PDB file of C-alpha atoms in Angstrom:
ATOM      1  CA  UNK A  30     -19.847 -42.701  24.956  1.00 49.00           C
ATOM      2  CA  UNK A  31     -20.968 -43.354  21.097  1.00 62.00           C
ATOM      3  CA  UNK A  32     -21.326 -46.861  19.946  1.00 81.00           C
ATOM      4  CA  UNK A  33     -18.478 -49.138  19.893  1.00 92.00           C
ATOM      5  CA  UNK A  34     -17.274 -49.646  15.698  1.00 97.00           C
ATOM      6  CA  UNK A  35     -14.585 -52.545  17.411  1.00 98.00           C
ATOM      7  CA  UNK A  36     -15.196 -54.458  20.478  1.00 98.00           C
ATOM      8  CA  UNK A  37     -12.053 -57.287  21.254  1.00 98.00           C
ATOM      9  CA  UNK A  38     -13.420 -59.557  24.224  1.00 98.00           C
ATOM     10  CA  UNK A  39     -11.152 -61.582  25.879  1.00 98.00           C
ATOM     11  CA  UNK A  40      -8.432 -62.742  23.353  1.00 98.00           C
ATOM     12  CA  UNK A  41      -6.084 -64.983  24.435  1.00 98.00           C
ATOM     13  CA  UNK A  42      -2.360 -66.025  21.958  1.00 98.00           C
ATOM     14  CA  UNK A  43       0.313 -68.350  22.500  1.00 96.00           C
ATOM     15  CA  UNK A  44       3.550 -68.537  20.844  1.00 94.00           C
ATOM     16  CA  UNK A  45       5.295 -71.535  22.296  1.00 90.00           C
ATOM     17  CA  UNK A  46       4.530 -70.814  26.107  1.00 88.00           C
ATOM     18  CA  UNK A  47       4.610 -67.217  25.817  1.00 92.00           C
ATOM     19  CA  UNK A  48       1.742 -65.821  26.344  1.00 94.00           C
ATOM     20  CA  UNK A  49       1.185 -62.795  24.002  1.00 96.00           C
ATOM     21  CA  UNK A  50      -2.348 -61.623  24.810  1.00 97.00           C
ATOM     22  CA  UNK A  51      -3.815 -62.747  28.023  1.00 97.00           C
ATOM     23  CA  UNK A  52      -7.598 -62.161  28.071  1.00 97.00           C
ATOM     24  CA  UNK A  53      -7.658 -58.635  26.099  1.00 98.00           C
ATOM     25  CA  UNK A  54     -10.899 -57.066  26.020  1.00 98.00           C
ATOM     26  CA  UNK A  55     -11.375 -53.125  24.747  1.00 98.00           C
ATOM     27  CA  UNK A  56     -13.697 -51.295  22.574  1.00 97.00           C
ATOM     28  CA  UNK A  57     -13.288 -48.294  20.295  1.00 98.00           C
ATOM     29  CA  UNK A  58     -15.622 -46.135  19.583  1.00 97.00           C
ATOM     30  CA  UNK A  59     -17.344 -44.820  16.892  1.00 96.00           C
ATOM     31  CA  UNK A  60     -15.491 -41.533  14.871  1.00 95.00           C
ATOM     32  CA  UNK A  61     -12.866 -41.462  17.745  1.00 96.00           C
ATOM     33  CA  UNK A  62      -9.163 -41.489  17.981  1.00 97.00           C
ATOM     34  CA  UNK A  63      -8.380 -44.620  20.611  1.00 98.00           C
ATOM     35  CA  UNK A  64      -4.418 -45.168  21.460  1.00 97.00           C
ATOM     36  CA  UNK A  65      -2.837 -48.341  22.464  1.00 97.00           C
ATOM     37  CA  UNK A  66       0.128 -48.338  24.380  1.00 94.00           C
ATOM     38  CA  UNK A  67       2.696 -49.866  26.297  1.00 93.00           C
ATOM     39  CA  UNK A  68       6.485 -50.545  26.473  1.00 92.00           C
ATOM     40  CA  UNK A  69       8.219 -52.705  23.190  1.00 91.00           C
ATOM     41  CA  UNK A  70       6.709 -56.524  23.653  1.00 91.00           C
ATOM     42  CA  UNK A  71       3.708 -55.791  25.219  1.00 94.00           C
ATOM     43  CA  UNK A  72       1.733 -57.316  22.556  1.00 95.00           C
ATOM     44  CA  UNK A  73       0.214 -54.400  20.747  1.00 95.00           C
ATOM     45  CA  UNK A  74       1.660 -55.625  17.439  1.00 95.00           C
ATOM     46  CA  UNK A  75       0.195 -59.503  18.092  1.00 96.00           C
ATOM     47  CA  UNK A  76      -3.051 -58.269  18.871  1.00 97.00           C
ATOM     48  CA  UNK A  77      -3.730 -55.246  15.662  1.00 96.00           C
ATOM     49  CA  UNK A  78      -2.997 -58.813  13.842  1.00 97.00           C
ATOM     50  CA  UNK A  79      -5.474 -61.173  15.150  1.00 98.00           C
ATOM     51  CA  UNK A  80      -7.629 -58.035  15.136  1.00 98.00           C
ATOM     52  CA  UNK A  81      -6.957 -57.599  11.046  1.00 98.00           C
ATOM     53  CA  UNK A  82      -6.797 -61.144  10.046  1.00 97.00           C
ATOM     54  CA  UNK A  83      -3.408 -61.865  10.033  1.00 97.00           C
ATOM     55  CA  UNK A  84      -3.332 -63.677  13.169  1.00 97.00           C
ATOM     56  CA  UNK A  85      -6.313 -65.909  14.513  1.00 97.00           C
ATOM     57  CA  UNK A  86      -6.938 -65.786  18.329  1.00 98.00           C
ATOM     58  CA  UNK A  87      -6.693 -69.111  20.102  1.00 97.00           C
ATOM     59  CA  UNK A  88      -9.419 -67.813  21.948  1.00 98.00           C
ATOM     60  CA  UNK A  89     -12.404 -64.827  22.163  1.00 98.00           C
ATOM     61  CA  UNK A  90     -13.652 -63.256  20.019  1.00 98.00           C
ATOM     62  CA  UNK A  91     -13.507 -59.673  17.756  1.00 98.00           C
ATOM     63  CA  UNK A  92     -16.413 -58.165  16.729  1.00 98.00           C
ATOM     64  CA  UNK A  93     -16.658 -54.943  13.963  1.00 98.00           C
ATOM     65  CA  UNK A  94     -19.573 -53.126  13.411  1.00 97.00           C
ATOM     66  CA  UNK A  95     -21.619 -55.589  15.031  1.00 96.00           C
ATOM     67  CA  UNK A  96     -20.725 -58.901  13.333  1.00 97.00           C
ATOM     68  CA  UNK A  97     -18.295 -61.247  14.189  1.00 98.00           C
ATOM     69  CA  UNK A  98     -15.284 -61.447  12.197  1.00 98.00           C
ATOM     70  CA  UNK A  99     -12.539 -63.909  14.543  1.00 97.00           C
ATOM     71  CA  UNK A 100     -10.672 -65.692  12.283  1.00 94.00           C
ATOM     72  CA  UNK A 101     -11.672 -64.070   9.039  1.00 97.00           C
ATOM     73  CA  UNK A 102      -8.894 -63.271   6.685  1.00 97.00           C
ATOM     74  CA  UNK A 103      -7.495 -59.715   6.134  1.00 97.00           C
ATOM     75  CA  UNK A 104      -9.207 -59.743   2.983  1.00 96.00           C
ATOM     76  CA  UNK A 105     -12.230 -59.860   4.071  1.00 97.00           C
ATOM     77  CA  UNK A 106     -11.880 -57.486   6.942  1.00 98.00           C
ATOM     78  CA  UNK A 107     -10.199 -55.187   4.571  1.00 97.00           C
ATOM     79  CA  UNK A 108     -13.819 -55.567   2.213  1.00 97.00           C
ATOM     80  CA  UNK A 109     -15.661 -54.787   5.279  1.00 98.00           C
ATOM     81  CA  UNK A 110     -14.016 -51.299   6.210  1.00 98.00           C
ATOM     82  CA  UNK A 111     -10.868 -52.405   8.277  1.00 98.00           C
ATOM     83  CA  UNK A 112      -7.743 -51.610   7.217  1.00 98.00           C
ATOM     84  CA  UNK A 113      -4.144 -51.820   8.984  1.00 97.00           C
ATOM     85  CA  UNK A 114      -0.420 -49.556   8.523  1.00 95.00           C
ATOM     86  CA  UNK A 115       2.652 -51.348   9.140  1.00 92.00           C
ATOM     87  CA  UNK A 116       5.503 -50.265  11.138  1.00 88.00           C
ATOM     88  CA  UNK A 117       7.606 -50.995   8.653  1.00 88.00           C
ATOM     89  CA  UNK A 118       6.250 -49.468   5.018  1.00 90.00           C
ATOM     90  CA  UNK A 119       7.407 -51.240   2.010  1.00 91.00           C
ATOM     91  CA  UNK A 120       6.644 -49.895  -1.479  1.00 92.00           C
ATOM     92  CA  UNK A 121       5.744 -51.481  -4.324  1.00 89.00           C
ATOM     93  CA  UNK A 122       9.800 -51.521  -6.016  1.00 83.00           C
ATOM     94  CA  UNK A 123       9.744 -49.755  -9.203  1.00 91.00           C
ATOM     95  CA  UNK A 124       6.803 -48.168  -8.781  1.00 96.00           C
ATOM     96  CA  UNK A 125       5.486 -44.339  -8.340  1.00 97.00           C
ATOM     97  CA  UNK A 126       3.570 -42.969  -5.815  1.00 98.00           C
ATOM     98  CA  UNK A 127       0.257 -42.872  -7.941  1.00 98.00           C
ATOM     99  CA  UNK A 128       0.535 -46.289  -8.116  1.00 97.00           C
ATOM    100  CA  UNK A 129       0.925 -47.403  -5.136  1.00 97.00           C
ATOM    101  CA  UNK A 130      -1.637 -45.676  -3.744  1.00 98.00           C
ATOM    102  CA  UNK A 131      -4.014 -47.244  -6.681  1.00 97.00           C
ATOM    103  CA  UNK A 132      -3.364 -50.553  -5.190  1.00 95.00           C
ATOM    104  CA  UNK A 133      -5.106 -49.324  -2.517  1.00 94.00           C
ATOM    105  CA  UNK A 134      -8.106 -47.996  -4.368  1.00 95.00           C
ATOM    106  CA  UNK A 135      -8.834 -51.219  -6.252  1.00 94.00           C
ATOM    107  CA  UNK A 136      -9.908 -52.461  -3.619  1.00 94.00           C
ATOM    108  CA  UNK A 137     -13.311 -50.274  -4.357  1.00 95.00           C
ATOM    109  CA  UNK A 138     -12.459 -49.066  -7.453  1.00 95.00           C
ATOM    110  CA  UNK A 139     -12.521 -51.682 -10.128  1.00 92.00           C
ATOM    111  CA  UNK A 140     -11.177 -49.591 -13.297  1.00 96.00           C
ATOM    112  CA  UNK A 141      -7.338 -48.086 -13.606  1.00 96.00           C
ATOM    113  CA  UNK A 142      -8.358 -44.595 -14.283  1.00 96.00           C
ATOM    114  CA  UNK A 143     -10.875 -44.293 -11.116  1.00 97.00           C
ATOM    115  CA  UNK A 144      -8.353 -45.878  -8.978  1.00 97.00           C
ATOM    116  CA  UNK A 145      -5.671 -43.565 -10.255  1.00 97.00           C
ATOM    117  CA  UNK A 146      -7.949 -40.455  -9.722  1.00 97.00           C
ATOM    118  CA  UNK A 147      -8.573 -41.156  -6.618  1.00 97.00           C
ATOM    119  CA  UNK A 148      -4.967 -41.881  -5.539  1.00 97.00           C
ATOM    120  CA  UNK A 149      -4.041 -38.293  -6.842  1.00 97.00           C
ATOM    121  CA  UNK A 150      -7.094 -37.041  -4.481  1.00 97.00           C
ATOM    122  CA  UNK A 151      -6.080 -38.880  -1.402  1.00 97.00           C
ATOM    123  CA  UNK A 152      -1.965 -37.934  -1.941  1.00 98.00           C
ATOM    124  CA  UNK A 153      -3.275 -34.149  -1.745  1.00 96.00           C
ATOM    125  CA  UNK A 154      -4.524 -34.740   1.225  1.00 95.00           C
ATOM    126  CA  UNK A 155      -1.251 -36.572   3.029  1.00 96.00           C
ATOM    127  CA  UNK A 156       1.064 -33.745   1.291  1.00 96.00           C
ATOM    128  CA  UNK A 157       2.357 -36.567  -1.877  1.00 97.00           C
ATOM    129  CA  UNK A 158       0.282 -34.393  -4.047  1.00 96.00           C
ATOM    130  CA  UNK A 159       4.017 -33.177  -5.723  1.00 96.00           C
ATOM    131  CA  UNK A 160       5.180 -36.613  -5.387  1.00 97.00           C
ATOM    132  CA  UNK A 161       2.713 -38.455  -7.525  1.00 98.00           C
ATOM    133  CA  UNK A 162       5.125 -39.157 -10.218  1.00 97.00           C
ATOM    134  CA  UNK A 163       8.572 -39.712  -7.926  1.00 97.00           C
ATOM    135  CA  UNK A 164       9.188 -43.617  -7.944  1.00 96.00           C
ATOM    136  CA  UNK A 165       7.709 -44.405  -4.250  1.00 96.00           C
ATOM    137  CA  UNK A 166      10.963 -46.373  -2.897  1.00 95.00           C
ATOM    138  CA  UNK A 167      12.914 -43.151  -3.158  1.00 95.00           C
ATOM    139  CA  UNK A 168      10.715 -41.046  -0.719  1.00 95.00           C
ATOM    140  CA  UNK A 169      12.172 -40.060   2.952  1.00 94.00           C
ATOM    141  CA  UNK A 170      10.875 -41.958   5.803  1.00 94.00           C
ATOM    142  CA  UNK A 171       8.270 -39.368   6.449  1.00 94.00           C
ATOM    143  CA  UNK A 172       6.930 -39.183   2.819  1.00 96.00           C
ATOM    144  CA  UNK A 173       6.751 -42.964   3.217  1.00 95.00           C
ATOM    145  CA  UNK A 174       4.776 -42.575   6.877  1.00 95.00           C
ATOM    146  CA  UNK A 175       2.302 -40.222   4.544  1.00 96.00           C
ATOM    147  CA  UNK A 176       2.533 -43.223   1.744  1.00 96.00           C
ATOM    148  CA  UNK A 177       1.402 -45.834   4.468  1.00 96.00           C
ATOM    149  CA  UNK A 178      -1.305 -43.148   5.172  1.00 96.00           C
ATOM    150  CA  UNK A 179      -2.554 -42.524   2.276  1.00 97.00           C
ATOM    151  CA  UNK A 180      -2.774 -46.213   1.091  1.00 96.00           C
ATOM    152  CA  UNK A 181      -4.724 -46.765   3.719  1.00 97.00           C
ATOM    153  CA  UNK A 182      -7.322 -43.908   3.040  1.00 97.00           C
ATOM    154  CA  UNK A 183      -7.210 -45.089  -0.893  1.00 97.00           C
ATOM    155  CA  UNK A 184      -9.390 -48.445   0.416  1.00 97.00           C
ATOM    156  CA  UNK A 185     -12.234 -46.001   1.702  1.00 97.00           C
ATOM    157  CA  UNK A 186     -12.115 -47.022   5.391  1.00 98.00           C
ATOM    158  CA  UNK A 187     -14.375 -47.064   8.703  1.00 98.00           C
ATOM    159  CA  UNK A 188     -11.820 -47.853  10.500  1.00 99.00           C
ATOM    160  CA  UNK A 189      -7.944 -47.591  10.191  1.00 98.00           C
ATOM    161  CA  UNK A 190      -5.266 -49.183  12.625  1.00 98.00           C
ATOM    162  CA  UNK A 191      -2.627 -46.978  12.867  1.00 97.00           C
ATOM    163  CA  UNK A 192       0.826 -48.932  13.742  1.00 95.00           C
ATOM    164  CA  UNK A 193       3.714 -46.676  14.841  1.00 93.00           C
ATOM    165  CA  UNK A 194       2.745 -44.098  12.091  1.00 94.00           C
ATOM    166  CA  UNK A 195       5.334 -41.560  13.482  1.00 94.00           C
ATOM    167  CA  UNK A 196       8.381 -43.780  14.560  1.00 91.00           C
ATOM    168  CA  UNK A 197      11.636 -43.045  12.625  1.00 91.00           C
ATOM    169  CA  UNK A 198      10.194 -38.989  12.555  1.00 94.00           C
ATOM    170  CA  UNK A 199      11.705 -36.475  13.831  1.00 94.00           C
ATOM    171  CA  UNK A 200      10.369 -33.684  16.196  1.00 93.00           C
ATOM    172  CA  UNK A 201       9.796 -31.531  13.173  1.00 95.00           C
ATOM    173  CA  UNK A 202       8.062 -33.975  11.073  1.00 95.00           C
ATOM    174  CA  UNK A 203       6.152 -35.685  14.037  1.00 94.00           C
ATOM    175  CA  UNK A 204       4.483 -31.791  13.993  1.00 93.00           C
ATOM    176  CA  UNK A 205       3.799 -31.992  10.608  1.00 94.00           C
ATOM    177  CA  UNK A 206       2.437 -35.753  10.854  1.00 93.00           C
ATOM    178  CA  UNK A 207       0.084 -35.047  13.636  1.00 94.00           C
ATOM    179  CA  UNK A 208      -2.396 -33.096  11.382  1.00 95.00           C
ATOM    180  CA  UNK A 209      -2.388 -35.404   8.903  1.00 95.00           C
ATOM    181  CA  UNK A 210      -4.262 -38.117  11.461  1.00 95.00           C
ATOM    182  CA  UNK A 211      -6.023 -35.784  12.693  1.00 95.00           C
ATOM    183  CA  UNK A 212      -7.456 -35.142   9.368  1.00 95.00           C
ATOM    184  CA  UNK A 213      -8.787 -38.768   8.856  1.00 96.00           C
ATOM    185  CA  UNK A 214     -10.382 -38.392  11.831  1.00 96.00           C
ATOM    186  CA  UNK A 215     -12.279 -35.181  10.718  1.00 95.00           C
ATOM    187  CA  UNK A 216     -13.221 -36.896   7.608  1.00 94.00           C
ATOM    188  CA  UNK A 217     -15.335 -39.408   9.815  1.00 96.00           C
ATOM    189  CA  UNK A 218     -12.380 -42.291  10.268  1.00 98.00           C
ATOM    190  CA  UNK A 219     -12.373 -43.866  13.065  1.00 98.00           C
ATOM    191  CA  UNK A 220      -8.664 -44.643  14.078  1.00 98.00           C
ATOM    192  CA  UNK A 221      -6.977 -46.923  16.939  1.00 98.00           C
ATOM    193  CA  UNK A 222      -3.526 -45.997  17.175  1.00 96.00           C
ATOM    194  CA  UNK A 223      -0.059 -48.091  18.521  1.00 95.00           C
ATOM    195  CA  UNK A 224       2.174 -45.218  19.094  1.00 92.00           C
ATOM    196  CA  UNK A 225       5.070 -44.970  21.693  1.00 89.00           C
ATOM    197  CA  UNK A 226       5.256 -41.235  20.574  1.00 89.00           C
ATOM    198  CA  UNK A 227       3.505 -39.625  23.692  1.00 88.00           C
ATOM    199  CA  UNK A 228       3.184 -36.090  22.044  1.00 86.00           C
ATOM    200  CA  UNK A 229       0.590 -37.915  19.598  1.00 90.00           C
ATOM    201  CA  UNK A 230      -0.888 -40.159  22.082  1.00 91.00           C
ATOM    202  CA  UNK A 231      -1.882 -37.008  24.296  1.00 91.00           C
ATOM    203  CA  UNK A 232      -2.436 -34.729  21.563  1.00 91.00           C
ATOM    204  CA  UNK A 233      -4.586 -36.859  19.474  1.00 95.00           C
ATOM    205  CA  UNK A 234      -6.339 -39.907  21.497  1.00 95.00           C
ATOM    206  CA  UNK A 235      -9.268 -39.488  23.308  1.00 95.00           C
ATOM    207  CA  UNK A 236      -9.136 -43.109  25.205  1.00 96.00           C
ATOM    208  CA  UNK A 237      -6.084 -44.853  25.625  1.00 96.00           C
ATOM    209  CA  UNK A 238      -5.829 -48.610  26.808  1.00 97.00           C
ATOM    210  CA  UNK A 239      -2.160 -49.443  27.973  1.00 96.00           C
ATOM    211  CA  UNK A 240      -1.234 -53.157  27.482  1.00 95.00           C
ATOM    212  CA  UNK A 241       1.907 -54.657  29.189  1.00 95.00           C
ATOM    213  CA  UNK A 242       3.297 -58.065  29.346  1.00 94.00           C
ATOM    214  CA  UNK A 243       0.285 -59.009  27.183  1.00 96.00           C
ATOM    215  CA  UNK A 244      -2.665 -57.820  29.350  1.00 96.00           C
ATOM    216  CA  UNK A 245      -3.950 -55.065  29.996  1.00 96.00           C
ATOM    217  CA  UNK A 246      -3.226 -52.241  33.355  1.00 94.00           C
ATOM    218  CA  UNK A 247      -4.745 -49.604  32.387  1.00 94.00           C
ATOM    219  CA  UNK A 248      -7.519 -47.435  30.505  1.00 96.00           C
ATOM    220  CA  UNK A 249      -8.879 -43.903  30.749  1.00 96.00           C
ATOM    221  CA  UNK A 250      -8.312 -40.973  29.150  1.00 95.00           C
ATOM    222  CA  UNK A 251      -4.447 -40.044  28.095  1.00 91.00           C
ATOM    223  CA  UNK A 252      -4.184 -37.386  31.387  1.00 90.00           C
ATOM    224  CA  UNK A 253      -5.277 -39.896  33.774  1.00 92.00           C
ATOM    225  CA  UNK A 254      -3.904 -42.717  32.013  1.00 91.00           C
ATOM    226  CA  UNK A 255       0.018 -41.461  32.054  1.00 87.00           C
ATOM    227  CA  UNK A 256      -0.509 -40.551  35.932  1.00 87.00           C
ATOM    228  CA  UNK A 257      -1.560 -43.928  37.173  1.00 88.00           C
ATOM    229  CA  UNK A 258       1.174 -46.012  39.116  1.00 88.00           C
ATOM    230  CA  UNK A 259       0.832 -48.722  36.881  1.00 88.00           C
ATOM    231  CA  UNK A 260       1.477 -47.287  33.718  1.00 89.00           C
ATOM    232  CA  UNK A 261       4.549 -45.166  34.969  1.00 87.00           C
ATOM    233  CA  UNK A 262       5.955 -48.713  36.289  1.00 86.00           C
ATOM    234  CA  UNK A 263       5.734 -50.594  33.342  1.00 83.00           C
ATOM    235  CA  UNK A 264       6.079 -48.055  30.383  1.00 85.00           C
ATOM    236  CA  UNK A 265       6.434 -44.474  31.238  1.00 76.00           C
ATOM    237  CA  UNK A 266       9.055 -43.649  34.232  1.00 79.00           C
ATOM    238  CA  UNK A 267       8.725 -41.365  36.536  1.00 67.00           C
ATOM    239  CA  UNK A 268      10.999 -38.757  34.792  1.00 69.00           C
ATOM    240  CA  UNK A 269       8.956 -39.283  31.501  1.00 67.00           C
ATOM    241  CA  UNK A 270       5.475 -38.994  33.407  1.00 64.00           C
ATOM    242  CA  UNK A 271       6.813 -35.967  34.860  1.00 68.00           C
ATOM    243  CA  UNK A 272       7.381 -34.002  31.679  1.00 72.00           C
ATOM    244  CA  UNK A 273       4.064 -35.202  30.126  1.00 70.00           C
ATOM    245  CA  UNK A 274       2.114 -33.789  33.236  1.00 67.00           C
ATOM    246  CA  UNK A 275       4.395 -30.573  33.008  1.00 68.00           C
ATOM    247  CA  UNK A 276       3.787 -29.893  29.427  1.00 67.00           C
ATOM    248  CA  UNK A 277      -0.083 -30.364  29.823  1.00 63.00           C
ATOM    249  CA  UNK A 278       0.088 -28.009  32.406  1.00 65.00           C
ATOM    250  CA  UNK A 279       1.798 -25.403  30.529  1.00 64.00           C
ATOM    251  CA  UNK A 280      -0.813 -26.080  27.548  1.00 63.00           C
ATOM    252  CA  UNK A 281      -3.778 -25.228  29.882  1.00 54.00           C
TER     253      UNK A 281
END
């Protein structure tokens, strides 16, 4: 197993009684794709936010390439090599998709025209490279899924959080997204990944933790973690498990 980039040990969130991550603890490894899952109020969202800044734990601790960063703010995490997609993506109004992906770049990049160039590098890479000039808030959902993407990649990463990347996609374009991550992986990214898409979670994760309720049931990797009892209980189904273990068959 190679190094751990992320290790989250036992964080622990309240919102008014409710009790949104009990005692999380997981790792992610270095230059791996890890998936986080689990059914809609689990908690995946609340804890990718204490994990980024956004949040602060009332309790544990989250520790990135070997330093302790609970509590810091997302700046600083972001300055450090940890950056976060939305589930939501929101464009910069009135602006096009060069420059929105330059707001991303400044964050290395101090001067306009380096941050440009390297906005038009990383849309190529997405599939915006025909896009660059189209004013960002008119793309589809999927162009802005590769927007979120490529904003991301702009700020020179170690590690990105992936947050529901493909929801809102079709079949079609969930096809063409899945190449897309698995190209940030290949260029040395490591990535954890919320996704309730299951095609992606088995085609792309190596190690999946499965959170429910705000705690965790279950960890392994994706084959053994859609067959366990648990998991099929709280998130999957039986008929869903089912076709998962049907279509891996039929892929061997």
């Amino acid at each position: 197993m190679p190094e751990a980039m992320l290790e989250v040990s036992n964080i622990c969130k309240t919102f008014g009684g409710v009790r949104a991550s009990r005692n999380v603890s997981l790792s992610v490894p270095d230059g791996k794709i890890t998936s986080l899952i689990g059914p809609n109020g689990a908690g995946k969202t609340t804890l990718f936010a204490q994990i980024t800044g956004f949040l602060k734990p009332d309790s544990g601790s989250i520790r990135f390439l070997g330093e302790d960063i609970t509590g810091a703010s997302p700046e600083e995490i972001a300055e450090r090599g940890m950056i976060r997609t939305f589930q939501v993506v929101k464009p910069f109004a009135g602006q096009t998709v060069r420059d929105n992906i330059a707001v991303g770049a400044h964050l290395r990049i101090r001067s306009r025209r380096g941050a440009l160039a390297k906005a038009e590098e990383v849309a190529r890479e997405v599939g915006l490279g025909n896009r660059l000039d189209q004013d960002a808030s008119s793309l589809t959902v999927a162009g802005r899924k590769r927007l979120e993407v490529a904003r991301a990649l702009a700020t020179e990463p170690k590690l990105i959080l992936f947050d529901e990347v493909l929801a809102g996609l079709n079949p079609s374009e969930i096809r063409d997204v899945i190449p897309v991550i698995r190209a940030v992986k290949d260029r040395g990214i490591t990535i954890l990944l919320i996704e309730h898409v299951m095609q992606a979670v088995m085609s792309l994760s190596e190690y999946t933790w499965v959170l429910n309720q705000g705690g965790l049931i279950a960890e392994g990797v994706p084959k053994d973690v859609v067959s366990d009892p648990h998991v099929i209980e709280a998130y999957l189904g039986k008929g869903m498990a089912e076709r998962i273990a049907a279509r891996e068959k039929a892929d061997v």
